[in-house]
Amino acid sequence: MKVAFTIILGIVIIIFQSSAVRFLEILGYVPDLRLIFVVYVALRSGSIAGMSAGFWTGFVFDVYSYENLGSSTLAGTVVGYLSGLANIHVIEMDRYSKVFLLSLAFLLHDSIYVLFLQSLQVSFVEYLTEHTLGAGIYTVIIGAMFIFIWEWKDQANESR
Amino acid sequence: MTRLGDSGKYNFHQMMISSVLYPAQVMINVATRYKDLKNENQYLLQENAKLRLMNDLRIQETMENRRLRNFLRFPANPNYSVRLAQVVARDPNRVNSSVIINLGLKDSVVSGMPVFTPRGLVGRLSMVMNNHSHVQLLYDFGSKVSVMENRSRTIGILESLNARDLSFRFPAHAEVFVGDTIVTSGLGGVFPKGVSVGIVENILEDEVKVLLKARVKLFQNPHYIEEIFVLYKENDQIYYGDLP
């Protein structure tokens, strides 16, 4: 049931990210809902599940790419795995740590992604400041809202 | 109580009802007219795109005529047909390199056909399926288009600079200035000559000293396209039949 829900959620996010996410656009930046999903799965179900979520969503995203085929798959897989690993083995996370982890995941994802961008005519740092920063801040804000709601819901369930 | 006018035509409750109902009436009116408006809009967009393209081609013809007025005849530009397509999905990655449109093999489109809007060039069809196709946008790192500056006729290559901006590489001795217009050169056989592409924003130094690089702002930002036109023109340089 849980796996089925996660798969359906992943499909919905992919469809939304590829067709309707522009309605959330601010200053030319859109949130990366897929990354929030991958980190959510990793934190919820561990590194193997996070890695699978990162792999499959990245695999679908790569269908749209021409030059950098495989970069989203690799970036998503690594981020999903490490997010799950950090949650289980490194630190017991509170909500703020999860938001911080999401920020790191975003940075790591884009760092891996940009390494595969052939023909990029600007420097790595310039790319990150121009592309990653805006989208990253937006994604972390959306992700933080989601994490706070999720924690609040969990606390409400525990207190019953 | 508000009473409007001495004629007694409107009183408070009539005004209230009218005010409350008005938005709903507008909505219903819009909803009922939506289909007609959509058809009309599509027709006008198609007409507009075709006229824009014809205008671009006519401008080039005029310039061509001026330069080569000693000649009596030129081959006329073929009258390509265009077809409207809806953008149904976009590349969800950070680098927005493609969109998907609702035309496919069943609509007789083939890979390589140019795609544009009334504002300017968008890209070309890169992958054609039965009922939908992928459009490779100019922002894609793999996209290299032969373009020229419209005033000085300087020919160069248009390619993605950083997935948000495009660069126009041209010879360092050429006179290209900020504000110049970039159009397709027609070289390469994919895009017809003279389709509007963008405007030069600033000139940058290139790593290769014999070239300069200009940052180009596209007339049509591919991030905001909802409808596009496919130009029914096959690549001139590709032989599609069996080799003898």
Short mmCIF file of C-alpha atoms in Angstrom, two decimals:
data_model
loop_
_atom_site.label_atom_id
_atom_site.label_comp_id
_atom_site.label_asym_id
_atom_site.label_seq_id
_atom_site.Cartn_x
_atom_site.Cartn_y
_atom_site.Cartn_z
CA MET A 1 0.00 0.00 0.00
CA LYS A 2 2.79 2.36 1.02
CA VAL A 3 4.84 1.43 -2.02
CA ALA A 4 1.85 1.89 -4.32
CA PHE A 5 1.15 5.31 -2.80
CA THR A 6 4.79 6.34 -3.30
CA ILE A 7 4.77 5.21 -6.93
CA ILE A 8 1.53 7.05 -7.66
CA LEU A 9 2.86 10.16 -5.92
CA GLY A 10 6.03 9.95 -8.00
CA ILE A 11 4.04 9.69 -11.24
CA VAL A 12 1.84 12.63 -10.26
CA ILE A 13 4.91 14.74 -9.45
CA ILE A 14 6.57 13.89 -12.75
CA ILE A 15 3.45 14.84 -14.69
CA PHE A 16 3.05 18.04 -12.70
CA GLN A 17 6.72 18.96 -13.04
CA SER A 18 6.63 18.49 -16.80
CA SER A 19 3.33 20.15 -17.57
CA ALA A 20 1.98 22.46 -14.89
CA VAL A 21 4.89 23.58 -12.73
CA ARG A 22 5.22 26.82 -14.70
CA PHE A 23 2.16 28.07 -12.84
CA LEU A 24 4.39 28.17 -9.75
CA GLU A 25 7.08 30.17 -11.53
CA ILE A 26 8.52 33.16 -9.70
CA LEU A 27 11.17 35.36 -11.33
CA GLY A 28 11.83 32.66 -13.89
CA TYR A 29 12.47 29.96 -11.28
CA VAL A 30 10.36 26.89 -10.60
CA PRO A 31 10.62 24.56 -7.62
CA ASP A 32 12.06 21.09 -8.12
CA LEU A 33 9.23 19.01 -6.69
CA ARG A 34 10.95 15.84 -7.81
CA LEU A 35 13.90 16.52 -5.50
CA ILE A 36 11.55 17.13 -2.56
CA PHE A 37 9.92 13.81 -3.39
CA VAL A 38 13.25 11.96 -3.51
CA VAL A 39 14.40 13.41 -0.18
CA TYR A 40 10.98 12.69 1.33
CA VAL A 41 11.17 9.03 0.25
CA ALA A 42 14.76 8.74 1.50
CA LEU A 43 13.93 10.21 4.89
CA ARG A 44 10.79 8.16 5.20
CA SER A 45 11.95 4.78 3.92
CA GLY A 46 15.75 4.77 3.87
CA SER A 47 18.54 4.97 1.37
CA ILE A 48 17.55 2.09 -0.92
CA ALA A 49 14.06 3.49 -1.40
CA GLY A 50 15.49 7.00 -1.85
CA MET A 51 17.97 5.70 -4.36
CA SER A 52 15.19 3.94 -6.30
CA ALA A 53 13.03 7.06 -6.27
CA GLY A 54 15.96 9.16 -7.47
CA PHE A 55 16.85 6.68 -10.16
CA TRP A 56 13.39 6.21 -11.65
CA THR A 57 12.32 9.85 -11.56
CA GLY A 58 15.68 10.87 -13.01
CA PHE A 59 15.31 8.22 -15.66
CA VAL A 60 12.00 9.70 -16.78
CA PHE A 61 13.42 13.24 -16.66
CA ASP A 62 16.29 12.20 -18.87
CA VAL A 63 13.85 11.33 -21.64
CA TYR A 64 13.56 15.07 -22.27
CA SER A 65 17.30 15.68 -22.46
CA TYR A 66 19.52 15.39 -25.51
CA GLU A 67 23.00 16.42 -24.52
CA ASN A 68 23.18 15.36 -20.91
CA LEU A 69 21.52 11.97 -21.04
CA GLY A 70 21.81 10.11 -17.73
CA SER A 71 22.78 13.10 -15.62
CA SER A 72 19.42 13.40 -13.86
CA THR A 73 19.37 9.68 -13.20
CA LEU A 74 22.82 9.70 -11.65
CA ALA A 75 22.24 12.89 -9.65
CA GLY A 76 18.88 11.64 -8.35
CA THR A 77 20.30 8.23 -7.42
CA VAL A 78 23.24 9.67 -5.49
CA VAL A 79 21.10 12.27 -3.72
CA GLY A 80 18.43 9.69 -2.80
CA TYR A 81 21.01 7.27 -1.43
CA LEU A 82 22.97 9.83 0.58
CA SER A 83 19.83 11.47 2.00
CA GLY A 84 18.61 8.14 3.31
CA LEU A 85 22.05 7.29 4.63
CA ALA A 86 22.36 10.60 6.48
CA ASN A 87 19.01 10.16 8.12
CA ILE A 88 19.66 6.66 9.42
CA HIS A 89 23.34 6.61 10.27
CA VAL A 90 24.51 10.14 10.82
CA ILE A 91 22.01 12.04 12.88
CA GLU A 92 18.48 11.77 14.22
CA MET A 93 16.87 14.58 12.36
CA ASP A 94 14.52 17.26 13.52
CA ARG A 95 12.56 19.40 11.11
CA TYR A 96 15.30 22.02 10.71
CA SER A 97 17.90 19.38 9.98
CA LYS A 98 15.63 17.98 7.30
CA VAL A 99 15.33 21.40 5.68
CA PHE A 100 19.11 21.74 5.83
CA LEU A 101 19.48 18.28 4.30
CA LEU A 102 17.14 19.29 1.49
CA SER A 103 19.34 22.32 0.80
CA LEU A 104 22.45 20.14 0.69
CA ALA A 105 20.67 17.61 -1.49
CA PHE A 106 19.75 20.33 -3.94
CA LEU A 107 23.30 21.62 -4.10
CA LEU A 108 24.71 18.12 -4.53
CA HIS A 109 22.14 17.28 -7.20
CA ASP A 110 22.94 20.35 -9.27
CA SER A 111 26.69 19.90 -8.79
CA ILE A 112 26.49 16.39 -10.23
CA TYR A 113 24.06 17.52 -12.92
CA VAL A 114 26.23 20.40 -14.10
CA LEU A 115 29.32 18.17 -14.37
CA PHE A 116 27.55 16.40 -17.21
CA LEU A 117 26.53 19.52 -19.06
CA GLN A 118 28.71 19.38 -22.10
CA SER A 119 29.27 22.59 -24.06
CA LEU A 120 28.57 24.74 -21.01
CA GLN A 121 30.26 28.04 -21.81
CA VAL A 122 30.19 29.49 -18.31
CA SER A 123 32.04 28.46 -15.18
CA PHE A 124 30.70 25.96 -12.68
CA VAL A 125 30.25 28.66 -10.03
CA GLU A 126 28.54 31.02 -12.45
CA TYR A 127 26.11 28.31 -13.45
CA LEU A 128 25.32 27.49 -9.84
CA THR A 129 24.70 31.12 -8.91
CA GLU A 130 22.62 31.84 -11.99
CA HIS A 131 20.55 28.67 -12.13
CA THR A 132 20.78 26.73 -8.91
CA LEU A 133 20.52 29.46 -6.31
CA GLY A 134 17.10 30.82 -7.26
CA ALA A 135 15.52 27.46 -7.94
CA GLY A 136 17.19 26.05 -4.82
CA ILE A 137 15.83 28.71 -2.49
CA TYR A 138 12.37 28.30 -3.96
CA THR A 139 12.54 24.49 -3.66
CA VAL A 140 13.76 24.65 -0.06
CA ILE A 141 10.92 27.03 0.90
CA ILE A 142 8.33 24.69 -0.65
CA GLY A 143 10.09 21.69 0.86
CA ALA A 144 10.25 23.32 4.31
CA MET A 145 6.51 23.95 4.24
CA PHE A 146 5.97 20.33 3.31
CA ILE A 147 8.34 19.07 6.03
CA PHE A 148 6.69 21.21 8.72
CA ILE A 149 3.23 19.94 7.73
CA TRP A 150 4.50 16.37 7.68
CA GLU A 151 6.11 16.72 11.15
CA TRP A 152 3.02 18.38 12.54
CA LYS A 153 0.87 15.56 11.17
CA ASP A 154 3.19 12.93 12.67
CA GLN A 155 3.12 14.65 16.06
CA ALA A 156 -0.67 14.82 15.94
CA ASN A 157 -0.82 11.09 15.19
CA GLU A 158 1.58 10.27 18.06
CA SER A 159 -0.39 12.30 20.59
CA ARG A 160 -3.57 10.36 19.86
CA MET B 1 -31.21 52.68 0.95
CA THR B 2 -29.81 53.61 -2.39
CA ARG B 3 -32.15 54.59 -5.11
CA LEU B 4 -30.67 55.37 -8.44
CA GLY B 5 -32.21 58.14 -10.38
CA ASP B 6 -35.67 59.54 -10.34
CA SER B 7 -36.81 57.47 -13.22
CA GLY B 8 -37.20 54.49 -10.88
CA LYS B 9 -35.49 52.17 -13.31
CA TYR B 10 -33.05 50.80 -10.70
CA ASN B 11 -33.49 50.35 -6.99
CA PHE B 12 -31.27 48.82 -4.34
CA HIS B 13 -32.22 45.17 -4.65
CA GLN B 14 -32.06 45.29 -8.42
CA MET B 15 -28.61 46.82 -8.23
CA MET B 16 -27.53 44.18 -5.70
CA ILE B 17 -28.85 41.28 -7.74
CA SER B 18 -27.37 42.70 -10.87
CA SER B 19 -24.01 43.19 -9.18
CA VAL B 20 -23.98 39.71 -7.72
CA LEU B 21 -25.13 38.02 -10.90
CA TYR B 22 -22.89 39.97 -13.20
CA PRO B 23 -19.68 38.04 -12.52
CA ALA B 24 -21.54 34.76 -12.93
CA GLN B 25 -23.06 35.98 -16.16
CA VAL B 26 -19.69 37.06 -17.41
CA MET B 27 -18.29 33.66 -16.48
CA ILE B 28 -21.07 31.80 -18.26
CA ASN B 29 -20.71 34.05 -21.25
CA VAL B 30 -16.99 33.45 -21.33
CA ALA B 31 -17.51 29.70 -20.93
CA THR B 32 -20.04 29.54 -23.76
CA ARG B 33 -17.87 31.64 -26.02
CA TYR B 34 -14.69 29.84 -25.05
CA LYS B 35 -14.83 27.24 -27.79
CA ASP B 36 -15.58 29.79 -30.51
CA LEU B 37 -12.90 32.10 -29.22
CA LYS B 38 -10.42 29.27 -29.07
CA ASN B 39 -11.08 28.35 -32.71
CA GLU B 40 -10.94 31.97 -33.76
CA ASN B 41 -7.77 32.50 -31.78
CA GLN B 42 -6.13 29.48 -33.35
CA TYR B 43 -7.07 30.68 -36.81
CA LEU B 44 -5.74 34.17 -36.13
CA LEU B 45 -2.55 32.83 -34.60
CA GLN B 46 -1.98 30.63 -37.62
CA GLU B 47 -2.67 33.52 -39.96
CA ASN B 48 -0.42 35.78 -37.93
CA ALA B 49 2.42 33.27 -37.92
CA LYS B 50 2.16 32.75 -41.64
CA LEU B 51 2.11 36.48 -42.32
CA ARG B 52 5.05 37.04 -40.00
CA LEU B 53 7.03 34.36 -41.75
CA MET B 54 6.09 35.74 -45.16
CA ASN B 55 7.10 39.20 -43.97
CA ASP B 56 10.48 37.91 -42.81
CA LEU B 57 11.01 36.24 -46.15
CA ARG B 58 9.90 39.38 -48.02
CA ILE B 59 12.37 41.52 -46.07
CA GLN B 60 15.13 39.17 -47.06
CA GLU B 61 13.97 39.25 -50.65
CA THR B 62 14.00 43.02 -50.68
CA MET B 63 17.50 43.13 -49.30
CA GLU B 64 18.55 40.46 -51.71
CA ASN B 65 17.07 42.44 -54.58
CA ARG B 66 18.84 45.59 -53.49
CA ARG B 67 22.21 43.86 -53.30
CA LEU B 68 21.82 41.93 -56.48
CA ARG B 69 19.76 44.35 -58.55
CA ASN B 70 21.85 43.68 -61.64
CA PHE B 71 20.36 40.30 -61.92
CA LEU B 72 16.99 39.88 -63.47
CA ARG B 73 15.71 36.75 -61.83
CA PHE B 74 15.91 35.05 -58.49
CA PRO B 75 14.40 31.76 -57.45
CA ALA B 76 11.27 32.54 -55.47
CA ASN B 77 11.01 31.41 -51.86
CA PRO B 78 8.82 28.34 -51.68
CA ASN B 79 5.51 28.96 -49.98
CA TYR B 80 5.78 26.65 -46.98
CA SER B 81 2.69 25.62 -45.10
CA VAL B 82 2.50 25.87 -41.32
CA ARG B 83 0.46 24.08 -38.72
CA LEU B 84 -0.42 25.06 -35.18
CA ALA B 85 0.61 22.72 -32.35
CA GLN B 86 -0.06 22.79 -28.64
CA VAL B 87 2.78 22.41 -26.15
CA VAL B 88 1.70 19.55 -23.91
CA ALA B 89 4.81 19.03 -21.75
CA ARG B 90 8.18 20.58 -21.03
CA ASP B 91 11.60 19.35 -20.08
CA PRO B 92 11.36 19.16 -16.27
CA ASN B 93 15.14 19.33 -15.81
CA ARG B 94 16.99 22.47 -14.77
CA VAL B 95 18.11 22.96 -18.36
CA ASN B 96 14.93 23.37 -20.33
CA SER B 97 16.05 21.83 -23.58
CA SER B 98 12.86 20.45 -25.08
CA VAL B 99 9.09 20.59 -25.21
CA ILE B 100 6.57 18.06 -26.42
CA ILE B 101 3.88 19.03 -28.93
CA ASN B 102 0.71 17.31 -30.05
CA LEU B 103 1.68 16.72 -33.68
CA GLY B 104 3.24 13.47 -34.81
CA LEU B 105 3.68 11.12 -37.71
CA LYS B 106 -0.08 11.03 -38.23
CA ASP B 107 0.12 14.75 -39.01
CA SER B 108 2.91 14.15 -41.57
CA VAL B 109 5.58 15.96 -39.58
CA VAL B 110 9.12 14.64 -39.79
CA SER B 111 12.24 15.12 -37.72
CA GLY B 112 14.14 18.32 -38.46
CA MET B 113 11.17 20.54 -39.32
CA PRO B 114 11.60 24.09 -38.01
CA VAL B 115 9.38 25.29 -35.18
CA PHE B 116 8.58 28.93 -34.54
CA THR B 117 6.04 31.37 -33.15
CA PRO B 118 4.88 34.67 -34.61
CA ARG B 119 7.70 36.30 -32.62
CA GLY B 120 10.55 34.17 -33.86
CA LEU B 121 12.37 30.86 -34.10
CA VAL B 122 11.99 28.33 -31.29
CA GLY B 123 13.83 25.22 -32.43
CA ARG B 124 13.27 22.13 -34.53
CA LEU B 125 11.58 18.77 -34.27
CA SER B 126 14.06 16.28 -32.94
CA MET B 127 12.02 13.17 -32.33
CA VAL B 128 8.69 12.34 -33.96
CA MET B 129 6.33 9.75 -32.55
CA ASN B 130 2.92 8.70 -33.85
CA ASN B 131 0.87 11.39 -32.13
CA HIS B 132 3.43 13.68 -30.51
CA SER B 133 6.90 15.06 -31.11
CA HIS B 134 9.86 16.41 -29.18
CA VAL B 135 11.06 19.88 -30.07
CA GLN B 136 14.72 20.63 -29.48
CA LEU B 137 14.78 24.22 -28.24
CA LEU B 138 17.49 26.72 -29.12
CA TYR B 139 18.50 26.62 -25.44
CA ASP B 140 19.64 23.02 -25.74
CA PHE B 141 23.40 22.61 -25.63
CA GLY B 142 23.23 20.38 -28.68
CA SER B 143 21.49 23.01 -30.79
CA LYS B 144 23.75 24.83 -33.25
CA VAL B 145 22.05 27.08 -35.76
CA SER B 146 23.63 28.99 -38.61
CA VAL B 147 22.44 32.58 -38.27
CA MET B 148 23.42 35.99 -39.58
CA GLU B 149 23.27 39.56 -38.43
CA ASN B 150 20.63 41.20 -40.55
CA ARG B 151 22.37 44.53 -41.25
CA SER B 152 25.98 43.55 -41.94
CA ARG B 153 25.07 40.02 -43.14
CA THR B 154 27.70 38.57 -40.81
CA ILE B 155 27.26 34.83 -40.59
CA GLY B 156 27.87 32.98 -37.36
CA ILE B 157 26.75 30.17 -35.12
CA LEU B 158 23.99 30.44 -32.53
CA GLU B 159 24.40 28.13 -29.56
CA SER B 160 23.44 27.87 -25.93
CA LEU B 161 25.62 29.89 -23.59
CA ASN B 162 24.37 28.69 -20.22
CA ALA B 163 20.93 27.23 -20.92
CA ARG B 164 19.29 30.62 -20.34
CA ASP B 165 21.15 32.79 -22.79
CA LEU B 166 22.32 32.20 -26.31
CA SER B 167 25.58 33.18 -27.87
CA PHE B 168 26.23 34.26 -31.43
CA ARG B 169 29.83 33.51 -32.45
CA PHE B 170 31.04 35.61 -35.33
CA PRO B 171 34.40 36.67 -36.84
CA ALA B 172 36.20 39.30 -34.74
CA HIS B 173 36.57 41.69 -37.67
CA ALA B 174 32.83 41.82 -38.36
CA GLU B 175 30.78 44.88 -37.47
CA VAL B 176 28.14 43.60 -35.11
CA PHE B 177 26.75 45.98 -32.51
CA VAL B 178 24.39 45.86 -29.58
CA GLY B 179 20.80 46.05 -30.82
CA ASP B 180 21.45 44.30 -34.12
CA THR B 181 18.94 41.70 -35.24
CA ILE B 182 19.83 38.07 -35.72
CA VAL B 183 18.00 36.00 -38.35
CA THR B 184 18.54 32.54 -39.75
CA SER B 185 21.07 32.36 -42.56
CA GLY B 186 19.50 29.51 -44.48
CA LEU B 187 22.81 27.65 -44.48
CA GLY B 188 22.63 24.05 -43.41
CA GLY B 189 19.28 23.46 -45.05
CA VAL B 190 17.22 23.07 -41.88
CA PHE B 191 15.85 26.57 -41.34
CA PRO B 192 14.70 28.84 -44.16
CA LYS B 193 16.65 32.04 -44.59
CA GLY B 194 15.51 35.15 -42.78
CA VAL B 195 13.42 33.87 -39.88
CA SER B 196 13.73 36.25 -36.91
CA VAL B 197 15.73 34.84 -34.01
CA GLY B 198 16.72 37.56 -31.56
CA ILE B 199 18.59 40.72 -30.78
CA VAL B 200 22.21 41.29 -29.72
CA GLU B 201 22.32 42.28 -26.05
CA ASN B 202 26.05 42.64 -25.50
CA ILE B 203 29.35 41.61 -27.02
CA LEU B 204 31.64 39.27 -25.10
CA GLU B 205 35.22 38.18 -25.56
CA ASP B 206 35.64 34.66 -26.88
CA GLU B 207 38.31 32.19 -25.81
CA VAL B 208 39.23 31.97 -29.47
CA LYS B 209 40.70 35.35 -30.35
CA VAL B 210 39.63 35.30 -33.98
CA LEU B 211 36.00 35.13 -32.91
CA LEU B 212 33.74 37.33 -30.84
CA LYS B 213 30.72 36.21 -28.93
CA ALA B 214 27.47 38.15 -28.60
CA ARG B 215 24.82 37.41 -26.02
CA VAL B 216 21.52 37.13 -27.86
CA LYS B 217 18.10 37.74 -26.40
CA LEU B 218 15.53 35.65 -28.24
CA PHE B 219 12.43 37.32 -29.63
CA GLN B 220 10.48 34.32 -28.40
CA ASN B 221 11.42 33.03 -24.97
CA PRO B 222 10.88 29.25 -25.21
CA HIS B 223 9.94 29.10 -21.52
CA TYR B 224 6.65 30.84 -22.21
CA ILE B 225 5.36 29.11 -25.30
CA GLU B 226 1.97 27.43 -25.28
CA GLU B 227 1.28 27.22 -28.99
CA ILE B 228 3.86 26.92 -31.69
CA PHE B 229 3.91 26.49 -35.43
CA VAL B 230 5.60 23.72 -37.32
CA LEU B 231 6.92 24.71 -40.72
CA TYR B 232 6.37 21.91 -43.19
CA LYS B 233 9.83 22.04 -44.66
CA GLU B 234 12.09 19.05 -44.87
CA ASN B 235 15.82 19.34 -44.42
CA ASP B 236 17.30 20.27 -47.80
CA GLN B 237 20.55 18.50 -47.08
CA ILE B 238 19.18 15.08 -46.17
CA TYR B 239 18.36 12.54 -48.82
CA TYR B 240 15.38 10.58 -47.52
CA GLY B 241 15.07 8.04 -50.31
CA ASP B 242 17.04 4.86 -50.95
CA LEU B 243 20.46 5.35 -52.39
CA PRO B 244 20.84 4.18 -55.98
#
